[in-house]
PDB file of C-alpha atoms in Angstrom:
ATOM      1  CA  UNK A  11       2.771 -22.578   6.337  1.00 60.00           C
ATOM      2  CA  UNK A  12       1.403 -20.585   9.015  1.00 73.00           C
ATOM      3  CA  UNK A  13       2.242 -16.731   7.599  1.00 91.00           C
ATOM      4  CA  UNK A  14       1.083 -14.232   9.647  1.00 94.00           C
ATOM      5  CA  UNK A  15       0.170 -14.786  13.144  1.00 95.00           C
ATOM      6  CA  UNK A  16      -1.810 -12.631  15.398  1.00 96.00           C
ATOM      7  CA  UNK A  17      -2.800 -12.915  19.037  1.00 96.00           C
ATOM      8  CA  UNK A  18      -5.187 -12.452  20.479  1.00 96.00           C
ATOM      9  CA  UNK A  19      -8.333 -13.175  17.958  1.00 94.00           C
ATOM     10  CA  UNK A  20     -10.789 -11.070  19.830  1.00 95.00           C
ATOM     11  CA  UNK A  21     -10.875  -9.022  22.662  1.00 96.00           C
ATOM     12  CA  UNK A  22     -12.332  -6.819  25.436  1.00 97.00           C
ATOM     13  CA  UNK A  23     -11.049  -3.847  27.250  1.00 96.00           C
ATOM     14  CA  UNK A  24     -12.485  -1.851  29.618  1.00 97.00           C
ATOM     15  CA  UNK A  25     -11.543   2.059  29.305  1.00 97.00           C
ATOM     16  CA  UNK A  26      -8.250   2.980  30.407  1.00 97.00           C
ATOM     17  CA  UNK A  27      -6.954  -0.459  30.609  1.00 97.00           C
ATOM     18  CA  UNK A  28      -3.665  -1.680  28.776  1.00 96.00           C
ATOM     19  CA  UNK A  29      -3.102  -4.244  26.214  1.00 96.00           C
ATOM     20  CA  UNK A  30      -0.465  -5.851  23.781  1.00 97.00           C
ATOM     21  CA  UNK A  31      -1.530  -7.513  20.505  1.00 98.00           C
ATOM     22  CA  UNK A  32       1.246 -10.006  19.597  1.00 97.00           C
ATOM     23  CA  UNK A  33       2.466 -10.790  15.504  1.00 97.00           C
ATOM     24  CA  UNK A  34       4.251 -13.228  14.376  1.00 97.00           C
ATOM     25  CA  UNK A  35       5.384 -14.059  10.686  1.00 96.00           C
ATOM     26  CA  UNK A  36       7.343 -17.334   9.082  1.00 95.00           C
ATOM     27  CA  UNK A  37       8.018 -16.165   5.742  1.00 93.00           C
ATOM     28  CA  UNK A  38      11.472 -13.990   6.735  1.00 93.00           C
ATOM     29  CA  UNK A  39       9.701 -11.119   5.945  1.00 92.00           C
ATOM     30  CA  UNK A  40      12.042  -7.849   7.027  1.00 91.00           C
ATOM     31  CA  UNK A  41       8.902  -5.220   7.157  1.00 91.00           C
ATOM     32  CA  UNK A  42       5.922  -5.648   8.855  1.00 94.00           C
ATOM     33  CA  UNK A  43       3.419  -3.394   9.732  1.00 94.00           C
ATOM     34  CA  UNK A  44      -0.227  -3.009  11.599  1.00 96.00           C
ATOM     35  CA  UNK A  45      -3.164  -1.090  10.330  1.00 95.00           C
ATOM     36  CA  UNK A  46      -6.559  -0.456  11.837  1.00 96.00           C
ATOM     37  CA  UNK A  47     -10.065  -1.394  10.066  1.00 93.00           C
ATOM     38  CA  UNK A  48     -13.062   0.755  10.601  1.00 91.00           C
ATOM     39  CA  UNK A  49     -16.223   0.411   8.601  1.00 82.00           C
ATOM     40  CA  UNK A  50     -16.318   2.366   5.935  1.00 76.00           C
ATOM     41  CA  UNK A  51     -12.683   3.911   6.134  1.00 77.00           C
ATOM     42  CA  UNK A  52     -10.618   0.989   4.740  1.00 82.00           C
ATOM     43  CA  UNK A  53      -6.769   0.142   6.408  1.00 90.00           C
ATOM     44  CA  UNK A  54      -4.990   2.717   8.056  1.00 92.00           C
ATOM     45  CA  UNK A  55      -1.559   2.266   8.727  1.00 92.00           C
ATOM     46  CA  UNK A  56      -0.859   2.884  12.605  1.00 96.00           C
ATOM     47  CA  UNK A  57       2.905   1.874  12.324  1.00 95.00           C
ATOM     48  CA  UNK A  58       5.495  -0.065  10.068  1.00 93.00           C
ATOM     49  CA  UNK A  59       8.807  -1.422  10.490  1.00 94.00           C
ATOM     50  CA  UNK A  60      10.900  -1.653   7.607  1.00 89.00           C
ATOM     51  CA  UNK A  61      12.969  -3.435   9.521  1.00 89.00           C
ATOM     52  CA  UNK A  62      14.664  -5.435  12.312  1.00 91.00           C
ATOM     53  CA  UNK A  63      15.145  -2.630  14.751  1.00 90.00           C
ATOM     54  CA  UNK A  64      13.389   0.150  13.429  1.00 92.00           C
ATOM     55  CA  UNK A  65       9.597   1.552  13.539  1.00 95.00           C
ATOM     56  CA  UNK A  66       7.748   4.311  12.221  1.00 93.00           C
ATOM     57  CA  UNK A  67       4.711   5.784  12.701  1.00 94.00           C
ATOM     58  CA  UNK A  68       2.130   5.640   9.819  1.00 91.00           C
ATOM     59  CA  UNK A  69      -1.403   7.873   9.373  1.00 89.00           C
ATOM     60  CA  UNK A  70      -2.643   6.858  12.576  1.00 94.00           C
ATOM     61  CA  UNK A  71      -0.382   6.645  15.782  1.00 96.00           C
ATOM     62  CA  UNK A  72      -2.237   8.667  18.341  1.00 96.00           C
ATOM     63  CA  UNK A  73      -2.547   5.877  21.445  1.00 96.00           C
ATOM     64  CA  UNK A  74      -0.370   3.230  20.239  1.00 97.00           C
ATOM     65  CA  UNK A  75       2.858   2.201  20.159  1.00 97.00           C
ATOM     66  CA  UNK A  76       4.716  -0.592  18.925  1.00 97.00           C
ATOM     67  CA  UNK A  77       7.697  -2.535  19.243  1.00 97.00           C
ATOM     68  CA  UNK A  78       9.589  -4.896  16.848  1.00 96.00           C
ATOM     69  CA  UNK A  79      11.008  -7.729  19.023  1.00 90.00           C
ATOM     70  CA  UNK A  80      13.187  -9.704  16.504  1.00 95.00           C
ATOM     71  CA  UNK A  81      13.001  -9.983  12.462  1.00 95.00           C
ATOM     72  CA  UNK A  82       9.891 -12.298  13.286  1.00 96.00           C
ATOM     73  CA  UNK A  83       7.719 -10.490  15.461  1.00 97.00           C
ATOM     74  CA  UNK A  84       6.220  -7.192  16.140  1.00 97.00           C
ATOM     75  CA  UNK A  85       3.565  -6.394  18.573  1.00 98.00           C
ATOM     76  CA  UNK A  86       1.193  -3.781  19.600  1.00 98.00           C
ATOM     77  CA  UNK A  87      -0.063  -1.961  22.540  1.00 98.00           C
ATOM     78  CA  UNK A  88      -2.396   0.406  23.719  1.00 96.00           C
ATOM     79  CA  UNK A  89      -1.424   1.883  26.791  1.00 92.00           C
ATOM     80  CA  UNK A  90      -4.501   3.161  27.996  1.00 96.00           C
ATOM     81  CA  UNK A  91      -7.197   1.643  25.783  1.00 96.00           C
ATOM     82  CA  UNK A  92     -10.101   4.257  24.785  1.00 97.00           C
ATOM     83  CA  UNK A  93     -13.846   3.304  22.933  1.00 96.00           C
ATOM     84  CA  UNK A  94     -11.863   4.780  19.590  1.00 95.00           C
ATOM     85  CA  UNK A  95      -9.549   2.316  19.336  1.00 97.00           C
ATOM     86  CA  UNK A  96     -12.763  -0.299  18.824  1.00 96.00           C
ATOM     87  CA  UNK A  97     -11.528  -2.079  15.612  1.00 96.00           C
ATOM     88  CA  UNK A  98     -10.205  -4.796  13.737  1.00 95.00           C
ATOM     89  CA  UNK A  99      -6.485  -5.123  13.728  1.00 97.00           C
ATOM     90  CA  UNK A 100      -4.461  -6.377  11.277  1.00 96.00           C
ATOM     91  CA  UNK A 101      -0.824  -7.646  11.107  1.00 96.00           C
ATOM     92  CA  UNK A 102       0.574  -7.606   7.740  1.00 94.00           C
ATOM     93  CA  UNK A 103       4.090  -8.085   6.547  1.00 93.00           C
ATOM     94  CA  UNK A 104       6.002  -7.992   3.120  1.00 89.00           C
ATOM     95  CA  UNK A 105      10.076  -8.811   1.968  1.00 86.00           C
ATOM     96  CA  UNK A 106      10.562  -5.245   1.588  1.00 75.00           C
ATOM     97  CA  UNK A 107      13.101  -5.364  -1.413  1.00 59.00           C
ATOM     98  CA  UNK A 108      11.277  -3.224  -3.430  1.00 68.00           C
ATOM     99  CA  UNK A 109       9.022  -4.311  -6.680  1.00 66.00           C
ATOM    100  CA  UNK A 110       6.768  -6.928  -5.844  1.00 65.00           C
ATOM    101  CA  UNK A 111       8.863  -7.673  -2.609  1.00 62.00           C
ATOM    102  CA  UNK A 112       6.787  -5.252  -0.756  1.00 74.00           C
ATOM    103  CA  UNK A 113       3.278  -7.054  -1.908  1.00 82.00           C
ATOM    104  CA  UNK A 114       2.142  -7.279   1.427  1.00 86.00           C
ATOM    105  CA  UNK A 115       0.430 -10.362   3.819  1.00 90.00           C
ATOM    106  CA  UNK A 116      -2.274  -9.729   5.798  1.00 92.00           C
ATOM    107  CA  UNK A 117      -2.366 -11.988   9.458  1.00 93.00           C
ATOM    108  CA  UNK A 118      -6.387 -12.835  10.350  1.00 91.00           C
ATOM    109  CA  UNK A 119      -7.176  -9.687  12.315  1.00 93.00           C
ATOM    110  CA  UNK A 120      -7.599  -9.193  16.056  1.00 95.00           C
ATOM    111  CA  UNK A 121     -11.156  -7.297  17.285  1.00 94.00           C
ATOM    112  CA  UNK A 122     -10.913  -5.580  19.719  1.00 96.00           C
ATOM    113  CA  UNK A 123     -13.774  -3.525  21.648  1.00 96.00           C
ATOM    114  CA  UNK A 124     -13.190  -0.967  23.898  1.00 96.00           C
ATOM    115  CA  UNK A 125     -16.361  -0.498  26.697  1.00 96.00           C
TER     116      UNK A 125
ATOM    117  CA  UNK B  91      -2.923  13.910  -1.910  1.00 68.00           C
ATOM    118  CA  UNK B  92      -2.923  10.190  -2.682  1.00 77.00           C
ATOM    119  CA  UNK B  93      -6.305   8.607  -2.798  1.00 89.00           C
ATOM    120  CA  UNK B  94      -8.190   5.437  -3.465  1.00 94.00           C
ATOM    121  CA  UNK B  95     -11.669   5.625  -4.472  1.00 95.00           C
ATOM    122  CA  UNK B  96     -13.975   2.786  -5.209  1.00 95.00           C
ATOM    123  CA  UNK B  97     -17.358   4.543  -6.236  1.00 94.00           C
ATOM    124  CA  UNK B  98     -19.201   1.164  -5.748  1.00 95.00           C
ATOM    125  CA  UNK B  99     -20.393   0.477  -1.967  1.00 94.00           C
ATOM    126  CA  UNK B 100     -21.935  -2.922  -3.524  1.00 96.00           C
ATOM    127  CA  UNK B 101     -22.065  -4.926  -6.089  1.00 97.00           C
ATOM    128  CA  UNK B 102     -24.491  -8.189  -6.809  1.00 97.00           C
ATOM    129  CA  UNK B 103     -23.763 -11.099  -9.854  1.00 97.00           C
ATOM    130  CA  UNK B 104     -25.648 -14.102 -10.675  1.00 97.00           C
ATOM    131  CA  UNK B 105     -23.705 -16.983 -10.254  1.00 97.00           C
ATOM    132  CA  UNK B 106     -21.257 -18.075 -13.499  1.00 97.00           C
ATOM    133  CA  UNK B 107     -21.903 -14.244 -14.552  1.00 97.00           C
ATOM    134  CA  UNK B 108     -18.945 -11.524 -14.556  1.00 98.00           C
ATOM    135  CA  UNK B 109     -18.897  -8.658 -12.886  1.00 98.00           C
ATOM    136  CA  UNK B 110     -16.557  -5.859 -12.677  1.00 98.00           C
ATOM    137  CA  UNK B 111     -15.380  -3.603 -10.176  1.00 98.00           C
ATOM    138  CA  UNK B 112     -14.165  -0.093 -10.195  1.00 98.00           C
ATOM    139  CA  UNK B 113     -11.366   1.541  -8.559  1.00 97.00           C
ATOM    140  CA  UNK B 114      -9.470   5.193  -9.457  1.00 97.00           C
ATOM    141  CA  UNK B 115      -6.625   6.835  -7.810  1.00 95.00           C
ATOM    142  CA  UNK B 116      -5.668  10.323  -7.595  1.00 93.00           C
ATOM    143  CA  UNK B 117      -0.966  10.461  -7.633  1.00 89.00           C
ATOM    144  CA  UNK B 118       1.051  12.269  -9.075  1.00 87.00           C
ATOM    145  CA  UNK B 119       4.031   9.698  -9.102  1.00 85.00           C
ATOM    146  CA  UNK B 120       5.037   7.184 -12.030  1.00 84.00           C
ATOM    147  CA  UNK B 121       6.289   4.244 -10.588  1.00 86.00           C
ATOM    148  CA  UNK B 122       3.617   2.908  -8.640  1.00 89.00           C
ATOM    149  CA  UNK B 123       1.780  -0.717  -7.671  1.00 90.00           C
ATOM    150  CA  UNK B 124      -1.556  -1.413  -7.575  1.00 93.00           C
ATOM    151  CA  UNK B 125      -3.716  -4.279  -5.696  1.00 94.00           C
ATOM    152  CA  UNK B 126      -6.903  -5.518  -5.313  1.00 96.00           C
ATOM    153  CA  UNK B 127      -7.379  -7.674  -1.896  1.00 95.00           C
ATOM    154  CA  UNK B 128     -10.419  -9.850  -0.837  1.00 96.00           C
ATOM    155  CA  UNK B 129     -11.957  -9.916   2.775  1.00 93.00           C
ATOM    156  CA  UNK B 130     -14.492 -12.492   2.632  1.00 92.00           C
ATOM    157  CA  UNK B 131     -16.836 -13.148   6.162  1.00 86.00           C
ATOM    158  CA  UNK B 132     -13.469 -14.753   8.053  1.00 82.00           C
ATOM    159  CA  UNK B 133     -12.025 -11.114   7.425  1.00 82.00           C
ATOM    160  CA  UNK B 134      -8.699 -12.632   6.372  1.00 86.00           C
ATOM    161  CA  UNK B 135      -7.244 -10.203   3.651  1.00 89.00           C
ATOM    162  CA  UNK B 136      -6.088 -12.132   0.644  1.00 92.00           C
ATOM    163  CA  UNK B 137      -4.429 -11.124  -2.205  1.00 93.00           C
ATOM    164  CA  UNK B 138      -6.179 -11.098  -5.640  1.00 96.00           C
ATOM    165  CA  UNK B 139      -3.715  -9.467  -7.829  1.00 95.00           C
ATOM    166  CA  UNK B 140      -1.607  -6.906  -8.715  1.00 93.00           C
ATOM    167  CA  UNK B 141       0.229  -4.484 -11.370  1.00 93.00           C
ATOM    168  CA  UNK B 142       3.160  -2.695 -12.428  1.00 90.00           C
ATOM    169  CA  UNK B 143       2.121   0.856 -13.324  1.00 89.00           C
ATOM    170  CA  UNK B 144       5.084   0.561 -15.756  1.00 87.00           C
ATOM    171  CA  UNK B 145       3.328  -2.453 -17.721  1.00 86.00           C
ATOM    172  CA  UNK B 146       1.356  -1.645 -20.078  1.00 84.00           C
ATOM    173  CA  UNK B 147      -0.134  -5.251 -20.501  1.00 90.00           C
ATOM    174  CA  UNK B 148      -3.381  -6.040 -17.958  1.00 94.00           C
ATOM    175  CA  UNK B 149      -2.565  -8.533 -15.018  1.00 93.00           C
ATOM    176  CA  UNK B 150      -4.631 -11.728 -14.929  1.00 94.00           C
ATOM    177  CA  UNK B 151      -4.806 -14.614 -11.956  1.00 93.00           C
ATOM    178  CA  UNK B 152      -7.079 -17.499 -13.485  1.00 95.00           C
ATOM    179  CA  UNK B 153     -11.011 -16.102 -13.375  1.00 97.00           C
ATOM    180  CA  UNK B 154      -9.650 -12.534 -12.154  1.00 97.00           C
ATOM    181  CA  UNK B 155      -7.986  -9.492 -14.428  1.00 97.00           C
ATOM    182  CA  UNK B 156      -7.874  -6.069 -15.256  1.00 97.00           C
ATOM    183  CA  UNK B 157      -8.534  -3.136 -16.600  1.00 96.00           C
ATOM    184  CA  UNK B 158      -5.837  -0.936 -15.996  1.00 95.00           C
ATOM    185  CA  UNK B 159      -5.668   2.526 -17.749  1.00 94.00           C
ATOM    186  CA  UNK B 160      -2.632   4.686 -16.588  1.00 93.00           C
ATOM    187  CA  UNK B 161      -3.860   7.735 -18.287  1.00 92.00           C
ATOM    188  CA  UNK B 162      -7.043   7.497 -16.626  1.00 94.00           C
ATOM    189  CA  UNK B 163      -5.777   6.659 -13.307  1.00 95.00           C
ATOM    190  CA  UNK B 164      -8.338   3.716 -13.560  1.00 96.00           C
ATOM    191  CA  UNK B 165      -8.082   0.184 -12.248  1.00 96.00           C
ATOM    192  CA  UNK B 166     -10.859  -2.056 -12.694  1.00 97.00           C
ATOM    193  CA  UNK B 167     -11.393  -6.195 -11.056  1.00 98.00           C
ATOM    194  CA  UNK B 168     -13.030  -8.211 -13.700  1.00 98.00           C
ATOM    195  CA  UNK B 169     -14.681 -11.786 -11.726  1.00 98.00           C
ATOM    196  CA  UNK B 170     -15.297 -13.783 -14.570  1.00 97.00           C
ATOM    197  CA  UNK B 171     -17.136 -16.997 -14.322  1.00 97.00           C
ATOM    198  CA  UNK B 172     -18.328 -15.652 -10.598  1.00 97.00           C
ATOM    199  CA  UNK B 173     -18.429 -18.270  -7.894  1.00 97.00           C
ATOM    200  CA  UNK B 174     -20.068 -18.123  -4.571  1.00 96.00           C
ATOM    201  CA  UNK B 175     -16.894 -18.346  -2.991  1.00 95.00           C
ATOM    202  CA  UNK B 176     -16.100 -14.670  -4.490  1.00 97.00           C
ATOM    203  CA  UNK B 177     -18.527 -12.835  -2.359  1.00 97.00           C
ATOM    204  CA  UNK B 178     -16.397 -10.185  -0.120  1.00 96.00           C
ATOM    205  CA  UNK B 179     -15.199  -7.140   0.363  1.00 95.00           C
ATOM    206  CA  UNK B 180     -12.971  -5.808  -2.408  1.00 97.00           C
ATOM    207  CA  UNK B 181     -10.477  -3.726  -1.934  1.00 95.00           C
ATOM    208  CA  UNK B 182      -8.339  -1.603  -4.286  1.00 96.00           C
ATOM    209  CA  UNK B 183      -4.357  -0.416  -2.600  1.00 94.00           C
ATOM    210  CA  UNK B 184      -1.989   1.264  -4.254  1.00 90.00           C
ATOM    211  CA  UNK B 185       1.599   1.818  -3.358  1.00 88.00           C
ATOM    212  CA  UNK B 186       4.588   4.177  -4.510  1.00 82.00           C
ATOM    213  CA  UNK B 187       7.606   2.274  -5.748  1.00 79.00           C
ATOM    214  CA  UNK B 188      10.328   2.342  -2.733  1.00 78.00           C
ATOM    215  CA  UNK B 189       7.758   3.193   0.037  1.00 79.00           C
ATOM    216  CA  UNK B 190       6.468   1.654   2.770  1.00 79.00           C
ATOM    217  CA  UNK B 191       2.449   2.901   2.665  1.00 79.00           C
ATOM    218  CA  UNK B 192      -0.289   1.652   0.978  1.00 86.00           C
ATOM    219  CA  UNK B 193      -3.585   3.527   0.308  1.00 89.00           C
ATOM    220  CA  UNK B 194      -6.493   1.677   0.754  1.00 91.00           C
ATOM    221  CA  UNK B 195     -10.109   2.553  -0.748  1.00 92.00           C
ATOM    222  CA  UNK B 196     -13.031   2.142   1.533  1.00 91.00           C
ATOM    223  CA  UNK B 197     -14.323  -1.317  -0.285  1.00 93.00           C
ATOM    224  CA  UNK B 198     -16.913  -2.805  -2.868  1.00 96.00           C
ATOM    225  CA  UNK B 199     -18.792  -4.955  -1.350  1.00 96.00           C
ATOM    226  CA  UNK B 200     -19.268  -7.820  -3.542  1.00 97.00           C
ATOM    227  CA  UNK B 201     -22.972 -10.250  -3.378  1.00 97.00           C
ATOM    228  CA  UNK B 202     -23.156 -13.443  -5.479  1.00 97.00           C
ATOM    229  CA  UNK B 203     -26.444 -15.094  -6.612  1.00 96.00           C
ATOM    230  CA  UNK B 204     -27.137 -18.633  -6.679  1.00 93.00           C
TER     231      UNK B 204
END
């Protein structure tokens, strides 16, 4: 059972350049959602999708936007990449039925470093 | 505002000892959830366990429970029998029942001694 899938693992941008992070989950999830890890700041949500076919922006947006392909996956890029956007991202994704059903499931986290 | 605080940057345990870790939040809401995920070196984020803030009775998952005092806005991890395996990042969430967001503290960082 694979879960939640991200692609890539770890990558380099120079400044300016353009980028897609790609997510994946397995478990019929209907929300997912993609948060940013800085040291010493926690998660921040960037966006969420509650679900197939809609998106909303979460604490963070600035520079990002995202796109929710199919129930499965939702990706996201940064159009014009900038050294502030150096972090770990994470995929996550949860049933979204309320209770429990929105425990969510973290994928393994992409880094990314902007030069 | 909703907030997550985990007073404890770090945290060390001898091996087979218990440890526990703190976590408060600051709502204003009844019906919430709250969480406490592990990020050990492979940065995958793993669920430990979690709580109804409706039930009064303290969650437990095998070596791992808590402490959880509503009135107090508390929410402690207890690591009982500690394994090297538990060392990680700790990290308290909470959620409001029927949303979408989760607030995050900033982490315990947890050190076990052989």
């Amino acid at each position: 059972n694979a879960g939640v899938t991200q692609t890539p693992k770890f990558q380099v941008l120079k400044t300016g350049q353009s980028m897609t992070l790609q997510c994946a989950q397995d478990m019929n999830h209907n929300s997912m959602y993609w948060y940013r890890q800085d040291p010493g700041m926690g998660l921040r949500l960037i966006y969420y999708s509650a679900s197939e076919g809609t998106t909303d922006k979460g604490e963070v947006p600035n520079g990002y936007n995202v796109s929710r392909l199919n129930k499965r996956e939702f990706s996201l890029r940064l159009e014009s990449a900038a050294p502030s956007q150096t972090s770990v991202y994470f995929c996550a994704s949860s049933e979204g039925t309320g209770g429990f059903g929105n425990t969510i499931y973290f994928g393994e986290g992409s880094w990314l470093t902007v030069v | 505002a909703q907030t997550v605080t985990q007073s404890q940057p770090e945290m060390s345990v001898q091996e087979a000892e218990t440890v526990t870790l703190s976590c408060t939040y600051d709502t204003s809401e009844s019906d919430y959830y709250l969480f406490w995920y592990k990020q050990p070196p492979s940065r995958q984020m793993i669920l430990v366990i979690r709580q109804e803030a409706y039930k009064q009775q303290n969650a437990t998952e095998n070596r791992f429970s808590v402490n959880f005092q509503k009135a107090a806005k508390s929410f402690s991890l207890k690591i009982s029998d500690s394994q090297l395996g538990d060392a990680a990042m700790y990290f308290c969430a909470y959620r409001v029942s029927g949303t979408y967001k989760y607030i995050f503290g900033t982490g315990t960082r947890l050190k076990v001694l052989a």
